[in-house]
Amino acid sequence: MSEKLHPVSIEVNGHRREAQVPARLSLVDFLRDELRLTGTHVGCEHGICGACSVMLDGEPVRSCLMYTVQANGHKVTTVEGLAKADGSLSDLQDSFCETHGLQCGYCTSGMLIAAQALLNSNPHPSEEQIRDAIGGNLCRCTGYQQIVEAVKLAAGRTK
Ligand code: FES
Ligand code: FES
C-alpha cells in the first residue's frame, strides 16, 4: 500500500513551494532532497548539533526535528536565502570568511542561521548574547572564537 501524501504550501527563501509529502518526511529531507537546497546540513538527526538549523518565520529551528507538514503555511529561510539579492555574500557570510570563522564548514550553515536570527532581532549583541545564540550549534573545528569574532564584525557593519 502506498503511503498517504499531504499537500503543503511553504514559502522557502521568498518562493512559494507546493508539494505532496508523506506525513513523516522531515523538513531537512524535504529541503535537501526535494528542493535541492543542500546548504542545510544533516548531522546528528536528533536535535543536538544544530547543523540543520533553518529559520521558521524568522526563528531558528532544527529542521531534523520538524516534519514538513508542520511548516505548511509558514516561511522558511535556509542558508541559501541569506545571500544578497544579486547572489553575493551577506555581511555575515563575508565576516565569516574574513575572520576564518569556518574550517570544514559542516556547522557553518547552522551557525549562520543562528547568528543571522540573532542579528535580525538584536543588531548589536554583546559577546555573551552571541555566545548564547550559537550555544546550540556544535563546531568541531574552530574553537568558536573566530565565529564569535565574525558575528561581532557583522554587527559592527550594521548601520
Ligand atoms: S542534524 Fe538536526 S540538530 Fe543535528
Ligand atoms: S567548521 Fe568544522 S564543524 Fe565547524
Tab-separated table of N, CA and C and ligand atoms in Angstrom:
chain	number	residue	atom	x	y	z
A	1	MET	N	0.845	-1.189	0.000
A	1	MET	CA	0.000	0.000	0.000
A	1	MET	C	0.883	1.242	0.000
A	2	SER	N	0.581	2.192	-0.880
A	2	SER	CA	1.430	3.379	-0.938
A	2	SER	C	1.082	4.337	0.208
A	3	GLU	N	2.093	5.076	0.642
A	3	GLU	CA	1.926	5.968	1.787
A	3	GLU	C	1.050	7.161	1.408
A	4	LYS	N	0.197	7.570	2.346
A	4	LYS	CA	-0.680	8.717	2.087
A	4	LYS	C	0.151	9.987	1.994
A	5	LEU	N	-0.167	10.855	1.025
A	5	LEU	CA	0.551	12.114	0.866
A	5	LEU	C	-0.320	13.287	1.318
A	6	HIS	N	0.342	14.337	1.787
A	6	HIS	CA	-0.358	15.519	2.295
A	6	HIS	C	0.124	16.755	1.546
A	7	PRO	N	-0.809	17.619	1.140
A	7	PRO	CA	-0.379	18.834	0.422
A	7	PRO	C	0.239	19.842	1.386
A	8	VAL	N	1.339	20.449	0.943
A	8	VAL	CA	1.936	21.542	1.729
A	8	VAL	C	2.226	22.720	0.803
A	9	SER	N	2.154	23.904	1.376
A	9	SER	CA	2.488	25.131	0.660
A	9	SER	C	3.381	25.934	1.607
A	10	ILE	N	4.639	26.039	1.261
A	10	ILE	CA	5.631	26.644	2.163
A	10	ILE	C	6.396	27.710	1.380
A	11	GLU	N	6.577	28.875	1.998
A	11	GLU	CA	7.400	29.901	1.346
A	11	GLU	C	8.854	29.643	1.752
A	12	VAL	N	9.660	29.294	0.770
A	12	VAL	CA	11.065	28.976	1.058
A	12	VAL	C	11.939	30.016	0.361
A	13	ASN	N	12.693	30.754	1.164
A	13	ASN	CA	13.572	31.811	0.640
A	13	ASN	C	12.828	32.740	-0.331
A	14	GLY	N	11.588	33.073	0.056
A	14	GLY	CA	10.817	34.037	-0.732
A	14	GLY	C	10.030	33.435	-1.884
A	15	HIS	N	10.154	32.130	-2.110
A	15	HIS	CA	9.408	31.488	-3.200
A	15	HIS	C	8.414	30.481	-2.627
A	16	ARG	N	7.184	30.536	-3.120
A	16	ARG	CA	6.182	29.570	-2.651
A	16	ARG	C	6.439	28.211	-3.272
A	17	ARG	N	6.511	27.193	-2.428
A	17	ARG	CA	6.743	25.844	-2.931
A	17	ARG	C	5.564	24.974	-2.523
A	18	GLU	N	4.981	24.300	-3.503
A	18	GLU	CA	3.846	23.407	-3.247
A	18	GLU	C	4.328	21.980	-3.463
A	19	ALA	N	3.874	21.086	-2.602
A	19	ALA	CA	4.291	19.686	-2.762
A	19	ALA	C	3.295	18.770	-2.068
A	20	GLN	N	3.415	17.508	-2.384
A	20	GLN	CA	2.644	16.445	-1.714
A	20	GLN	C	3.679	15.598	-0.984
A	21	VAL	N	3.561	15.515	0.335
A	21	VAL	CA	4.626	14.840	1.095
A	21	VAL	C	4.052	13.810	2.072
A	22	PRO	N	4.839	12.782	2.375
A	22	PRO	CA	4.423	11.840	3.417
A	22	PRO	C	4.429	12.550	4.775
A	23	ALA	N	3.572	12.111	5.678
A	23	ALA	CA	3.443	12.770	6.993
A	23	ALA	C	4.761	12.766	7.763
A	24	ARG	N	5.583	11.746	7.545
A	24	ARG	CA	6.804	11.631	8.354
A	24	ARG	C	8.054	12.174	7.671
A	25	LEU	N	7.883	12.888	6.561
A	25	LEU	CA	9.062	13.450	5.887
A	25	LEU	C	9.590	14.638	6.704
A	26	SER	N	10.848	14.550	7.125
A	26	SER	CA	11.403	15.657	7.919
A	26	SER	C	11.610	16.870	7.029
A	27	LEU	N	11.612	18.041	7.659
A	27	LEU	CA	11.791	19.275	6.888
A	27	LEU	C	13.171	19.296	6.234
A	28	VAL	N	14.186	18.803	6.934
A	28	VAL	CA	15.528	18.836	6.343
A	28	VAL	C	15.598	17.938	5.105
A	29	ASP	N	14.937	16.811	5.143
A	29	ASP	CA	14.948	15.936	3.958
A	29	ASP	C	14.173	16.575	2.810
A	30	PHE	N	13.085	17.266	3.140
A	30	PHE	CA	12.324	17.960	2.101
A	30	PHE	C	13.191	19.032	1.442
A	31	LEU	N	13.869	19.831	2.274
A	31	LEU	CA	14.693	20.918	1.736
A	31	LEU	C	15.834	20.373	0.878
A	32	ARG	N	16.498	19.359	1.387
A	32	ARG	CA	17.679	18.837	0.683
A	32	ARG	C	17.298	17.958	-0.515
A	33	ASP	N	16.384	17.028	-0.293
A	33	ASP	CA	16.127	16.013	-1.330
A	33	ASP	C	15.092	16.462	-2.356
A	34	GLU	N	14.073	17.190	-1.900
A	34	GLU	CA	13.023	17.612	-2.844
A	34	GLU	C	13.371	18.945	-3.498
A	35	LEU	N	13.852	19.906	-2.690
A	35	LEU	CA	14.127	21.243	-3.228
A	35	LEU	C	15.581	21.428	-3.634
A	36	ARG	N	16.419	20.463	-3.318
A	36	ARG	CA	17.860	20.506	-3.647
A	36	ARG	C	18.564	21.693	-2.991
A	37	LEU	N	18.071	22.105	-1.845
A	37	LEU	CA	18.742	23.162	-1.077
A	37	LEU	C	19.690	22.467	-0.099
A	38	THR	N	20.846	22.078	-0.600
A	38	THR	CA	21.744	21.224	0.175
A	38	THR	C	22.696	22.013	1.077
A	39	GLY	N	22.491	23.332	1.143
A	39	GLY	CA	23.295	24.121	2.089
A	39	GLY	C	22.956	23.772	3.530
A	40	THR	N	21.735	23.353	3.775
A	40	THR	CA	21.341	22.906	5.116
A	40	THR	C	21.903	21.507	5.330
A	41	HIS	N	22.675	21.343	6.387
A	41	HIS	CA	23.361	20.062	6.603
A	41	HIS	C	22.609	19.164	7.575
A	42	VAL	N	22.935	17.887	7.500
A	42	VAL	CA	22.370	16.912	8.430
A	42	VAL	C	23.526	16.338	9.244
A	43	GLY	N	23.433	16.460	10.548
A	43	GLY	CA	24.482	15.921	11.404
A	43	GLY	C	23.940	14.792	12.253
A	44	CYS	N	23.501	15.141	13.456
A	44	CYS	CA	23.094	14.121	14.424
A	44	CYS	C	21.711	13.540	14.149
A	45	GLU	N	20.861	14.321	13.498
A	45	GLU	CA	19.463	13.943	13.232
A	45	GLU	C	18.634	13.729	14.480
A	46	HIS	N	19.102	14.250	15.616
A	46	HIS	CA	18.207	14.230	16.787
A	46	HIS	C	18.293	15.490	17.642
A	47	GLY	N	18.524	16.614	16.984
A	47	GLY	CA	18.337	17.890	17.678
A	47	GLY	C	19.502	18.374	18.510
A	48	ILE	N	20.658	17.765	18.383
A	48	ILE	CA	21.779	18.143	19.250
A	48	ILE	C	22.752	19.119	18.593
A	49	CYS	N	23.096	18.899	17.327
A	49	CYS	CA	24.253	19.599	16.741
A	49	CYS	C	23.935	20.949	16.117
A	50	GLY	N	22.728	21.170	15.657
A	50	GLY	CA	22.360	22.460	15.063
A	50	GLY	C	22.733	22.611	13.594
A	51	ALA	N	23.367	21.595	12.997
A	51	ALA	CA	23.795	21.717	11.593
A	51	ALA	C	22.618	21.924	10.648
A	52	CYS	N	21.444	21.455	11.049
A	52	CYS	CA	20.259	21.509	10.179
A	52	CYS	C	19.410	22.756	10.404
A	53	SER	N	19.953	23.737	11.145
A	53	SER	CA	19.140	24.908	11.507
A	53	SER	C	18.654	25.686	10.280
A	54	VAL	N	17.408	26.058	10.332
A	54	VAL	CA	16.815	26.985	9.353
A	54	VAL	C	15.950	27.947	10.161
A	55	MET	N	15.521	29.028	9.522
A	55	MET	CA	14.581	29.909	10.211
A	55	MET	C	13.161	29.555	9.799
A	56	LEU	N	12.282	29.503	10.789
A	56	LEU	CA	10.859	29.318	10.538
A	56	LEU	C	10.184	30.600	11.019
A	57	ASP	N	9.638	31.364	10.086
A	57	ASP	CA	9.073	32.672	10.416
A	57	ASP	C	10.071	33.509	11.223
A	58	GLY	N	11.330	33.405	10.851
A	58	GLY	CA	12.368	34.241	11.467
A	58	GLY	C	13.040	33.661	12.692
A	59	GLU	N	12.531	32.550	13.215
A	59	GLU	CA	13.110	31.942	14.418
A	59	GLU	C	13.926	30.710	14.037
A	60	PRO	N	15.130	30.564	14.598
A	60	PRO	CA	15.904	29.368	14.251
A	60	PRO	C	15.260	28.101	14.819
A	61	VAL	N	15.170	27.077	13.974
A	61	VAL	CA	14.615	25.785	14.401
A	61	VAL	C	15.495	24.667	13.847
A	62	ARG	N	15.375	23.490	14.449
A	62	ARG	CA	16.080	22.296	13.971
A	62	ARG	C	15.212	21.639	12.898
A	63	SER	N	15.662	21.651	11.660
A	63	SER	CA	14.799	21.083	10.621
A	63	SER	C	14.805	19.559	10.630
A	64	CYS	N	15.726	18.936	11.403
A	64	CYS	CA	15.680	17.468	11.525
A	64	CYS	C	14.590	17.035	12.495
A	65	LEU	N	14.144	17.961	13.341
A	65	LEU	CA	13.129	17.624	14.351
A	65	LEU	C	11.717	18.010	13.909
A	66	MET	N	11.617	18.639	12.748
A	66	MET	CA	10.299	19.087	12.267
A	66	MET	C	9.844	18.235	11.106
A	67	TYR	N	8.589	17.960	11.053
A	67	TYR	CA	8.013	17.354	9.860
A	67	TYR	C	7.694	18.455	8.853
A	68	THR	N	7.789	18.122	7.595
A	68	THR	CA	7.498	19.104	6.544
A	68	THR	C	6.073	19.637	6.694
A	69	VAL	N	5.152	18.780	7.058
A	69	VAL	CA	3.757	19.213	7.188
A	69	VAL	C	3.588	20.283	8.279
A	70	GLN	N	4.505	20.292	9.255
A	70	GLN	CA	4.422	21.315	10.306
A	70	GLN	C	4.809	22.700	9.787
A	71	ALA	N	5.535	22.732	8.662
A	71	ALA	CA	5.946	24.015	8.080
A	71	ALA	C	4.893	24.546	7.104
A	72	ASN	N	3.850	23.784	6.899
A	72	ASN	CA	2.799	24.211	5.957
A	72	ASN	C	2.252	25.586	6.344
A	73	GLY	N	2.257	26.511	5.373
A	73	GLY	CA	1.727	27.850	5.631
A	73	GLY	C	2.727	28.804	6.271
A	74	HIS	N	3.947	28.332	6.497
A	74	HIS	CA	4.969	29.169	7.156
A	74	HIS	C	6.063	29.582	6.166
A	75	LYS	N	6.937	30.472	6.671
A	75	LYS	CA	8.073	30.928	5.862
A	75	LYS	C	9.345	30.280	6.380
A	76	VAL	N	10.085	29.661	5.485
A	76	VAL	CA	11.350	29.016	5.844
A	76	VAL	C	12.488	29.759	5.150
A	77	THR	N	13.544	30.028	5.907
A	77	THR	CA	14.751	30.613	5.310
A	77	THR	C	15.901	29.652	5.549
A	78	THR	N	16.538	29.264	4.464
A	78	THR	CA	17.725	28.405	4.576
A	78	THR	C	18.957	29.269	4.341
A	79	VAL	N	20.118	28.663	4.476
A	79	VAL	CA	21.361	29.426	4.291
A	79	VAL	C	21.422	30.035	2.886
A	80	GLU	N	20.807	29.357	1.912
A	80	GLU	CA	20.798	29.913	0.548
A	80	GLU	C	20.040	31.238	0.502
A	81	GLY	N	19.111	31.416	1.431
A	81	GLY	CA	18.299	32.627	1.456
A	81	GLY	C	18.969	33.796	2.150
A	82	LEU	N	20.170	33.594	2.691
A	82	LEU	CA	20.857	34.686	3.385
A	82	LEU	C	21.637	35.587	2.433
A	83	ALA	N	21.948	35.087	1.254
A	83	ALA	CA	22.741	35.880	0.307
A	83	ALA	C	21.964	37.120	-0.120
A	84	LYS	N	22.699	38.109	-0.609
A	84	LYS	CA	22.037	39.324	-1.108
A	84	LYS	C	21.278	38.997	-2.393
A	85	ALA	N	20.402	39.922	-2.805
A	85	ALA	CA	19.552	39.689	-3.981
A	85	ALA	C	20.379	39.402	-5.236
A	86	ASP	N	21.574	39.981	-5.325
A	86	ASP	CA	22.403	39.746	-6.517
A	86	ASP	C	23.243	38.470	-6.405
A	87	GLY	N	23.033	37.713	-5.318
A	87	GLY	CA	23.731	36.439	-5.160
A	87	GLY	C	25.060	36.559	-4.431
A	88	SER	N	25.485	37.775	-4.129
A	88	SER	CA	26.752	37.932	-3.400
A	88	SER	C	26.539	37.640	-1.916
A	89	LEU	N	27.650	37.450	-1.207
A	89	LEU	CA	27.558	37.067	0.204
A	89	LEU	C	26.972	38.193	1.045
A	90	SER	N	26.230	37.789	2.065
A	90	SER	CA	25.705	38.779	3.018
A	90	SER	C	26.865	39.296	3.875
A	91	ASP	N	26.621	40.366	4.613
A	91	ASP	CA	27.664	40.895	5.513
A	91	ASP	C	28.132	39.822	6.493
A	92	LEU	N	27.181	39.039	6.991
A	92	LEU	CA	27.553	37.999	7.964
A	92	LEU	C	28.392	36.916	7.297
A	93	GLN	N	27.994	36.480	6.121
A	93	GLN	CA	28.769	35.447	5.408
A	93	GLN	C	30.182	35.953	5.100
A	94	ASP	N	30.244	37.195	4.665
A	94	ASP	CA	31.529	37.829	4.385
A	94	ASP	C	32.405	37.859	5.635
A	95	SER	N	31.781	38.177	6.764
A	95	SER	CA	32.523	38.273	8.024
A	95	SER	C	33.082	36.914	8.430
A	96	PHE	N	32.330	35.849	8.185
A	96	PHE	CA	32.838	34.505	8.485
A	96	PHE	C	34.103	34.230	7.662
A	97	CYS	N	34.088	34.640	6.400
A	97	CYS	CA	35.279	34.443	5.553
A	97	CYS	C	36.439	35.262	6.097
A	98	GLU	N	36.142	36.490	6.447
A	98	GLU	CA	37.205	37.410	6.844
A	98	GLU	C	37.886	37.005	8.146
A	99	THR	N	37.125	36.487	9.083
A	99	THR	CA	37.700	36.139	10.394
A	99	THR	C	38.068	34.657	10.473
A	100	HIS	N	37.957	33.949	9.377
A	100	HIS	CA	38.212	32.493	9.360
A	100	HIS	C	37.288	31.789	10.358
A	101	GLY	N	35.999	32.116	10.258
A	101	GLY	CA	35.017	31.532	11.161
A	101	GLY	C	34.573	30.135	10.751
A	102	LEU	N	35.271	29.538	9.811
A	102	LEU	CA	34.930	28.164	9.424
A	102	LEU	C	36.183	27.418	8.990
A	103	GLN	N	36.126	26.120	9.186
A	103	GLN	CA	37.196	25.263	8.670
A	103	GLN	C	36.562	24.219	7.749
A	104	CYS	N	36.047	23.115	8.316
A	104	CYS	CA	35.430	22.129	7.420
A	104	CYS	C	34.110	22.652	6.852
A	105	GLY	N	33.459	23.571	7.572
A	105	GLY	CA	32.224	24.163	7.081
A	105	GLY	C	30.967	23.379	7.412
A	106	TYR	N	31.126	22.241	8.099
A	106	TYR	CA	29.932	21.428	8.342
A	106	TYR	C	28.889	22.164	9.192
A	107	CYS	N	29.385	22.885	10.187
A	107	CYS	CA	28.464	23.591	11.093
A	107	CYS	C	28.021	24.936	10.551
A	108	THR	N	28.683	25.399	9.475
A	108	THR	CA	28.601	26.817	9.108
A	108	THR	C	27.203	27.283	8.742
A	109	SER	N	26.464	26.491	7.981
A	109	SER	CA	25.127	26.966	7.608
A	109	SER	C	24.252	27.138	8.854
A	110	GLY	N	24.362	26.217	9.793
A	110	GLY	CA	23.584	26.335	11.032
A	110	GLY	C	24.033	27.521	11.864
A	111	MET	N	25.356	27.737	11.917
A	111	MET	CA	25.888	28.894	12.648
A	111	MET	C	25.378	30.192	12.036
A	112	LEU	N	25.408	30.254	10.713
A	112	LEU	CA	24.952	31.468	10.021
A	112	LEU	C	23.478	31.739	10.309
A	113	ILE	N	22.685	30.689	10.311
A	113	ILE	CA	21.252	30.859	10.590
A	113	ILE	C	21.044	31.357	12.019
A	114	ALA	N	21.738	30.729	12.977
A	114	ALA	CA	21.587	31.141	14.382
A	114	ALA	C	22.046	32.582	14.567
A	115	ALA	N	23.192	32.922	13.940
A	115	ALA	CA	23.736	34.270	14.102
A	115	ALA	C	22.878	35.315	13.394
A	116	GLN	N	22.381	34.978	12.206
A	116	GLN	CA	21.552	35.948	11.476
A	116	GLN	C	20.229	36.188	12.209
A	117	ALA	N	19.664	35.134	12.776
A	117	ALA	CA	18.423	35.305	13.546
A	117	ALA	C	18.670	36.234	14.726
A	118	LEU	N	19.845	36.096	15.361
A	118	LEU	CA	20.189	36.999	16.464
A	118	LEU	C	20.295	38.433	15.959
A	119	LEU	N	21.071	38.631	14.884
A	119	LEU	CA	21.300	39.994	14.387
A	119	LEU	C	20.007	40.642	13.891
A	120	ASN	N	19.082	39.830	13.395
A	120	ASN	CA	17.799	40.390	12.947
A	120	ASN	C	17.006	40.973	14.119
A	121	SER	N	17.111	40.301	15.274
A	121	SER	CA	16.332	40.780	16.420
A	121	SER	C	17.149	41.715	17.306
A	122	ASN	N	18.478	41.624	17.214
A	122	ASN	CA	19.355	42.425	18.073
A	122	ASN	C	20.614	42.760	17.264
A	123	PRO	N	20.589	43.858	16.526
A	123	PRO	CA	21.691	44.161	15.594
A	123	PRO	C	23.034	44.410	16.265
A	124	HIS	N	23.035	44.713	17.559
A	124	HIS	CA	24.316	44.991	18.231
A	124	HIS	C	24.422	44.176	19.519
A	125	PRO	N	24.540	42.860	19.386
A	125	PRO	CA	24.554	41.999	20.578
A	125	PRO	C	25.883	42.071	21.320
A	126	SER	N	25.832	41.769	22.596
A	126	SER	CA	27.060	41.631	23.394
A	126	SER	C	27.697	40.280	23.079
A	127	GLU	N	28.946	40.100	23.498
A	127	GLU	CA	29.604	38.800	23.264
A	127	GLU	C	28.826	37.683	23.956
A	128	GLU	N	28.334	37.983	25.135
A	128	GLU	CA	27.558	36.970	25.869
A	128	GLU	C	26.298	36.577	25.083
A	129	GLN	N	25.647	37.557	24.499
A	129	GLN	CA	24.427	37.260	23.716
A	129	GLN	C	24.773	36.471	22.451
A	130	ILE	N	25.936	36.764	21.854
A	130	ILE	CA	26.357	35.997	20.672
A	130	ILE	C	26.613	34.550	21.071
A	131	ARG	N	27.353	34.372	22.151
A	131	ARG	CA	27.666	33.000	22.592
A	131	ARG	C	26.401	32.247	22.975
A	132	ASP	N	25.466	32.955	23.558
A	132	ASP	CA	24.202	32.323	23.929
A	132	ASP	C	23.432	31.897	22.669
A	133	ALA	N	23.420	32.766	21.647
A	133	ALA	CA	22.646	32.484	20.419
A	133	ALA	C	23.204	31.289	19.645
A	134	ILE	N	24.538	31.114	19.684
A	134	ILE	CA	25.134	29.990	18.947
A	134	ILE	C	25.394	28.793	19.864
A	135	GLY	N	24.914	28.902	21.101
A	135	GLY	CA	25.185	27.861	22.098
A	135	GLY	C	24.619	26.496	21.737
A	136	GLY	N	23.620	26.453	20.873
A	136	GLY	CA	23.021	25.172	20.489
A	136	GLY	C	23.604	24.621	19.202
A	137	ASN	N	24.683	25.239	18.712
A	137	ASN	CA	25.298	24.792	17.454
A	137	ASN	C	26.707	24.303	17.739
A	138	LEU	N	26.960	23.057	17.414
A	138	LEU	CA	28.275	22.474	17.715
A	138	LEU	C	29.232	22.653	16.551
A	139	CYS	N	30.488	22.995	16.890
A	139	CYS	CA	31.553	23.092	15.885
A	139	CYS	C	32.740	22.294	16.393
A	140	ARG	N	33.235	21.395	15.565
A	140	ARG	CA	34.361	20.553	15.984
A	140	ARG	C	35.703	21.184	15.632
A	141	CYS	N	35.694	22.254	14.825
A	141	CYS	CA	36.951	22.737	14.254
A	141	CYS	C	37.478	24.035	14.840
A	142	THR	N	36.627	25.023	15.026
A	142	THR	CA	37.153	26.391	15.173
A	142	THR	C	37.453	26.819	16.592
A	143	GLY	N	36.916	26.107	17.596
A	143	GLY	CA	37.049	26.609	18.963
A	143	GLY	C	36.117	27.795	19.221
A	144	TYR	N	35.269	28.105	18.274
A	144	TYR	CA	34.195	29.106	18.397
A	144	TYR	C	34.679	30.560	18.373
A	145	GLN	N	35.944	30.800	18.727
A	145	GLN	CA	36.389	32.191	18.878
A	145	GLN	C	36.216	32.985	17.579
A	146	GLN	N	36.645	32.391	16.463
A	146	GLN	CA	36.537	33.137	15.195
A	146	GLN	C	35.079	33.313	14.766
A	147	ILE	N	34.238	32.383	15.168
A	147	ILE	CA	32.806	32.523	14.854
A	147	ILE	C	32.233	33.720	15.608
A	148	VAL	N	32.598	33.819	16.875
A	148	VAL	CA	32.147	34.967	17.676
A	148	VAL	C	32.681	36.258	17.063
A	149	GLU	N	33.954	36.236	16.640
A	149	GLU	CA	34.544	37.428	16.000
A	149	GLU	C	33.770	37.790	14.734
A	150	ALA	N	33.371	36.778	13.979
A	150	ALA	CA	32.632	37.022	12.734
A	150	ALA	C	31.304	37.727	13.018
A	151	VAL	N	30.605	37.269	14.027
A	151	VAL	CA	29.306	37.873	14.350
A	151	VAL	C	29.508	39.309	14.847
A	152	LYS	N	30.569	39.507	15.630
A	152	LYS	CA	30.871	40.877	16.095
A	152	LYS	C	31.182	41.785	14.908
A	153	LEU	N	31.963	41.267	13.969
A	153	LEU	CA	32.336	42.062	12.790
A	153	LEU	C	31.087	42.430	11.988
A	154	ALA	N	30.215	41.453	11.794
A	154	ALA	CA	28.989	41.708	11.039
A	154	ALA	C	28.115	42.727	11.769
A	155	ALA	N	28.067	42.612	13.102
A	155	ALA	CA	27.265	43.569	13.893
A	155	ALA	C	27.837	44.971	13.742
A	156	GLY	N	29.165	45.076	13.710
A	156	GLY	CA	29.814	46.380	13.548
A	156	GLY	C	29.534	47.007	12.188
A	157	ARG	N	29.245	46.161	11.211
A	157	ARG	CA	28.959	46.661	9.872
A	157	ARG	C	27.498	47.068	9.692
A	158	THR	N	26.684	46.672	10.684
A	158	THR	CA	25.253	47.001	10.605
A	158	THR	C	25.062	48.455	10.988
A	159	LYS	N	24.352	49.174	10.138
A	159	LYS	CA	24.117	50.603	10.405
A	159	LYS	C	23.208	50.748	11.615
B	1	FES	S1	21.029	17.320	12.398
B	1	FES	FE1	19.478	18.473	13.359
B	1	FES	S2	20.291	19.068	15.264
B	1	FES	FE2	21.826	17.777	14.387
B	2	FES	S1	33.974	24.418	10.886
B	2	FES	FE1	34.070	22.260	11.068
B	2	FES	S2	32.429	21.783	12.413
B	2	FES	FE2	32.541	23.929	12.454
